[in-house]
Amino acid sequence: MDMTELDALPSAVDAEQLLALADGHHARTARPLGVREAGGHLVKAYAVEAPGRKVTERDEEAALAIAGAQLGLGRARGSAGLAVLIVHAGGDGDYVLVQSWIEGYMSDLAVFTGPAGDPGGLRPGRAGLAPCVWEAAVLTHERDAYVRCVLDGVGALAQRLTAWGQDVIEGDLR
């Protein structure tokens, strides 16, 4: 198939679904929640909020507890000790993502899902669940910040980690 001519789409391409998603796409707000300690790791935390939703202090505390439990076995999993936490008050429920940097330039990702406004209801997401477009925007920034500040950074490790902690994304995500 010549990809310059798309008169006939492959059977798996759902044009109606893709166009509906495009029509409903909107900005979501991201805001940094600071660098915390959880499970022996330095954790840079973010809130991502759908229109009309807010990440509360209670949501943050629950997400940090989840992150601490997830990261607690970090050394056994090859962790380098740095992680990103996303607390997402979504349009269809709540999500917590814990992404940590591990050996060999790799990362480890865990996704938790639950009903809106019920932090106690967050459970591990189904196998294969990956970040949504807004969460992926935060993780893309964080990949770049990790490379820029830690891997390619200059100075003592403390200086690099301080720069990493201050290198945040905020505002509208598309």
mmCIF file of C-alpha atoms in Angstrom:
data_model
loop_
_atom_site.group_PDB
_atom_site.id
_atom_site.type_symbol
_atom_site.label_atom_id
_atom_site.label_comp_id
_atom_site.label_asym_id
_atom_site.label_seq_id
_atom_site.Cartn_x
_atom_site.Cartn_y
_atom_site.Cartn_z
ATOM 1 C CA MET A 1 0.000 0.000 0.000
ATOM 2 C CA ASP A 2 1.297 3.402 -0.963
ATOM 3 C CA MET A 3 0.844 5.520 2.194
ATOM 4 C CA THR A 4 0.496 8.676 0.095
ATOM 5 C CA GLU A 5 -2.841 7.363 -1.214
ATOM 6 C CA LEU A 6 -5.341 6.496 1.504
ATOM 7 C CA ASP A 7 -8.508 6.051 -0.496
ATOM 8 C CA ALA A 8 -9.068 2.657 1.109
ATOM 9 C CA LEU A 9 -8.154 2.315 4.788
ATOM 10 C CA PRO A 10 -7.024 -0.966 6.337
ATOM 11 C CA SER A 11 -9.819 -2.788 8.148
ATOM 12 C CA ALA A 12 -8.468 -2.000 11.636
ATOM 13 C CA VAL A 13 -8.595 1.773 11.073
ATOM 14 C CA ASP A 14 -11.779 3.000 12.712
ATOM 15 C CA ALA A 15 -12.374 6.337 10.980
ATOM 16 C CA GLU A 16 -15.508 7.099 12.996
ATOM 17 C CA GLN A 17 -13.730 6.532 16.305
ATOM 18 C CA LEU A 18 -10.659 8.557 15.286
ATOM 19 C CA LEU A 19 -12.755 11.497 14.132
ATOM 20 C CA ALA A 20 -14.853 11.384 17.313
ATOM 21 C CA LEU A 21 -11.658 11.437 19.387
ATOM 22 C CA ALA A 22 -10.358 14.394 17.361
ATOM 23 C CA ASP A 23 -13.622 16.278 17.881
ATOM 24 C CA GLY A 24 -13.522 15.722 21.649
ATOM 25 C CA HIS A 25 -9.818 16.423 22.161
ATOM 26 C CA HIS A 26 -9.204 19.259 24.606
ATOM 27 C CA ALA A 27 -6.528 20.698 26.857
ATOM 28 C CA ARG A 28 -5.932 19.376 30.344
ATOM 29 C CA THR A 29 -4.029 21.264 32.996
ATOM 30 C CA ALA A 30 -0.746 19.993 34.411
ATOM 31 C CA ARG A 31 0.822 21.391 37.531
ATOM 32 C CA PRO A 32 3.926 20.302 39.419
ATOM 33 C CA LEU A 33 3.444 19.063 42.978
ATOM 34 C CA GLY A 34 7.128 19.161 43.946
ATOM 35 C CA VAL A 35 9.792 16.570 44.603
ATOM 36 C CA ARG A 36 9.028 14.165 47.404
ATOM 37 C CA GLU A 37 10.493 11.005 48.900
ATOM 38 C CA ALA A 38 8.597 7.739 48.522
ATOM 39 C CA GLY A 39 9.831 4.185 48.725
ATOM 40 C CA GLY A 40 13.414 5.432 49.106
ATOM 41 C CA HIS A 41 13.208 7.317 45.797
ATOM 42 C CA LEU A 42 13.198 10.973 44.820
ATOM 43 C CA VAL A 43 9.785 11.389 43.209
ATOM 44 C CA LYS A 44 8.811 14.350 41.033
ATOM 45 C CA ALA A 45 5.026 14.597 41.271
ATOM 46 C CA TYR A 46 2.442 16.153 38.953
ATOM 47 C CA ALA A 47 -1.291 16.717 38.894
ATOM 48 C CA VAL A 48 -3.124 16.405 35.578
ATOM 49 C CA GLU A 49 -6.707 17.656 35.660
ATOM 50 C CA ALA A 50 -9.601 17.209 33.263
ATOM 51 C CA PRO A 51 -11.985 20.168 32.901
ATOM 52 C CA GLY A 52 -14.045 20.481 36.067
ATOM 53 C CA ARG A 53 -11.814 18.108 38.073
ATOM 54 C CA LYS A 54 -9.136 18.882 40.677
ATOM 55 C CA VAL A 55 -6.441 16.758 42.277
ATOM 56 C CA THR A 56 -6.913 17.203 46.029
ATOM 57 C CA GLU A 57 -4.446 16.868 48.895
ATOM 58 C CA ARG A 58 -6.167 13.567 49.726
ATOM 59 C CA ASP A 59 -5.538 12.382 46.144
ATOM 60 C CA GLU A 60 -1.870 13.396 46.409
ATOM 61 C CA GLU A 61 -1.415 11.528 49.712
ATOM 62 C CA ALA A 62 -3.028 8.366 48.315
ATOM 63 C CA ALA A 63 -0.877 8.549 45.179
ATOM 64 C CA LEU A 64 2.309 8.974 47.238
ATOM 65 C CA ALA A 65 1.359 5.914 49.301
ATOM 66 C CA ILE A 66 0.833 3.922 46.095
ATOM 67 C CA ALA A 67 4.140 5.189 44.731
ATOM 68 C CA GLY A 68 5.935 4.254 47.952
ATOM 69 C CA ALA A 69 4.593 0.720 47.809
ATOM 70 C CA GLN A 70 5.413 0.388 44.099
ATOM 71 C CA LEU A 71 8.909 1.808 44.479
ATOM 72 C CA GLY A 72 9.728 -0.065 47.702
ATOM 73 C CA LEU A 73 11.258 -2.952 45.756
ATOM 74 C CA GLY A 74 13.064 -0.587 43.423
ATOM 75 C CA ARG A 75 16.590 -1.793 44.103
ATOM 76 C CA ALA A 76 15.543 -5.381 43.378
ATOM 77 C CA ARG A 77 14.076 -4.136 40.084
ATOM 78 C CA GLY A 78 17.215 -2.234 39.054
ATOM 79 C CA SER A 79 15.982 1.232 40.010
ATOM 80 C CA ALA A 80 18.327 4.215 39.908
ATOM 81 C CA GLY A 81 16.252 5.945 42.621
ATOM 82 C CA LEU A 82 14.446 8.618 40.572
ATOM 83 C CA ALA A 83 10.764 8.481 39.699
ATOM 84 C CA VAL A 84 7.881 10.493 38.301
ATOM 85 C CA LEU A 85 4.390 10.374 39.781
ATOM 86 C CA ILE A 86 1.320 11.531 37.850
ATOM 87 C CA VAL A 87 -1.964 11.975 39.709
ATOM 88 C CA HIS A 88 -4.610 12.333 36.991
ATOM 89 C CA ALA A 89 -8.142 13.437 37.795
ATOM 90 C CA GLY A 90 -9.545 12.246 34.491
ATOM 91 C CA GLY A 91 -12.864 12.688 32.813
ATOM 92 C CA ASP A 92 -13.792 9.029 33.263
ATOM 93 C CA GLY A 93 -12.017 8.192 36.530
ATOM 94 C CA ASP A 94 -8.771 8.654 38.394
ATOM 95 C CA TYR A 95 -5.327 7.432 37.411
ATOM 96 C CA VAL A 96 -1.957 7.225 39.136
ATOM 97 C CA LEU A 97 1.181 6.550 37.112
ATOM 98 C CA VAL A 98 4.515 5.700 38.686
ATOM 99 C CA GLN A 99 7.456 5.763 36.287
ATOM 100 C CA SER A 100 10.981 5.110 37.518
ATOM 101 C CA TRP A 101 14.348 5.124 35.819
ATOM 102 C CA ILE A 102 16.045 1.739 35.972
ATOM 103 C CA GLU A 103 19.262 0.140 34.773
ATOM 104 C CA GLY A 104 20.400 0.282 31.169
ATOM 105 C CA TYR A 105 18.676 3.604 30.327
ATOM 106 C CA MET A 106 15.294 1.880 30.734
ATOM 107 C CA SER A 107 12.207 2.889 32.660
ATOM 108 C CA ASP A 108 9.559 0.994 34.595
ATOM 109 C CA LEU A 109 5.914 2.069 34.480
ATOM 110 C CA ALA A 110 2.949 1.125 36.644
ATOM 111 C CA VAL A 111 -0.569 2.438 35.989
ATOM 112 C CA PHE A 112 -3.310 2.421 38.629
ATOM 113 C CA THR A 113 -6.962 3.208 37.884
ATOM 114 C CA GLY A 114 -10.082 3.822 39.906
ATOM 115 C CA PRO A 115 -13.399 5.616 40.112
ATOM 116 C CA ALA A 116 -13.393 9.415 40.167
ATOM 117 C CA GLY A 117 -12.904 10.894 43.622
ATOM 118 C CA ASP A 118 -12.204 7.550 45.355
ATOM 119 C CA PRO A 119 -8.453 7.307 46.048
ATOM 120 C CA GLY A 120 -9.023 4.132 48.067
ATOM 121 C CA GLY A 121 -10.464 2.505 44.952
ATOM 122 C CA LEU A 122 -7.259 2.760 42.888
ATOM 123 C CA ARG A 123 -6.033 -0.640 41.678
ATOM 124 C CA PRO A 124 -3.361 -1.785 39.213
ATOM 125 C CA GLY A 125 -4.518 -1.223 35.633
ATOM 126 C CA ARG A 126 -5.004 -4.083 33.218
ATOM 127 C CA ALA A 127 -1.972 -5.595 31.507
ATOM 128 C CA GLY A 128 -0.897 -3.483 28.575
ATOM 129 C CA LEU A 129 -2.546 -0.257 29.767
ATOM 130 C CA ALA A 130 -0.337 2.674 28.791
ATOM 131 C CA PRO A 131 -0.417 6.449 29.355
ATOM 132 C CA CYS A 132 -3.121 8.559 27.709
ATOM 133 C CA VAL A 133 -2.140 11.491 25.467
ATOM 134 C CA TRP A 134 -1.997 13.957 28.392
ATOM 135 C CA GLU A 135 0.013 11.654 30.667
ATOM 136 C CA ALA A 136 2.347 10.876 27.768
ATOM 137 C CA ALA A 137 3.017 14.627 27.390
ATOM 138 C CA VAL A 138 4.257 14.755 30.995
ATOM 139 C CA LEU A 139 6.348 11.613 30.566
ATOM 140 C CA THR A 140 7.855 12.972 27.342
ATOM 141 C CA HIS A 141 8.914 16.124 29.178
ATOM 142 C CA GLU A 142 10.292 14.008 32.015
ATOM 143 C CA ARG A 143 12.326 11.838 29.663
ATOM 144 C CA ASP A 144 13.894 14.978 28.231
ATOM 145 C CA ALA A 145 14.465 16.497 31.695
ATOM 146 C CA TYR A 146 16.167 13.295 32.881
ATOM 147 C CA VAL A 147 18.500 13.277 29.887
ATOM 148 C CA ARG A 148 19.126 17.025 29.989
ATOM 149 C CA CYS A 149 19.702 17.381 33.742
ATOM 150 C CA VAL A 150 20.962 14.016 34.968
ATOM 151 C CA LEU A 151 22.552 12.067 32.122
ATOM 152 C CA ASP A 152 23.951 15.030 30.170
ATOM 153 C CA GLY A 153 24.072 17.414 33.153
ATOM 154 C CA VAL A 154 27.231 18.891 34.574
ATOM 155 C CA GLY A 155 28.427 19.270 38.127
ATOM 156 C CA ALA A 156 27.982 17.130 41.192
ATOM 157 C CA LEU A 157 25.045 14.746 41.385
ATOM 158 C CA ALA A 158 23.292 16.997 43.919
ATOM 159 C CA GLN A 159 23.391 19.867 41.399
ATOM 160 C CA ARG A 160 22.057 17.622 38.635
ATOM 161 C CA LEU A 161 19.217 16.350 40.810
ATOM 162 C CA THR A 162 18.312 19.880 41.881
ATOM 163 C CA ALA A 163 18.144 20.906 38.216
ATOM 164 C CA TRP A 164 16.042 17.818 37.428
ATOM 165 C CA GLY A 165 13.632 18.653 40.259
ATOM 166 C CA GLN A 166 13.195 22.203 38.979
ATOM 167 C CA ASP A 167 12.724 21.220 35.319
ATOM 168 C CA VAL A 168 8.930 20.859 35.183
ATOM 169 C CA ILE A 169 6.063 21.098 32.718
ATOM 170 C CA GLU A 170 2.941 23.027 33.627
ATOM 171 C CA GLY A 171 -0.089 24.586 32.021
ATOM 172 C CA ASP A 172 -2.292 23.266 29.251
ATOM 173 C CA LEU A 173 -1.394 19.922 27.736
ATOM 174 C CA ARG A 174 -2.725 18.896 24.342
#
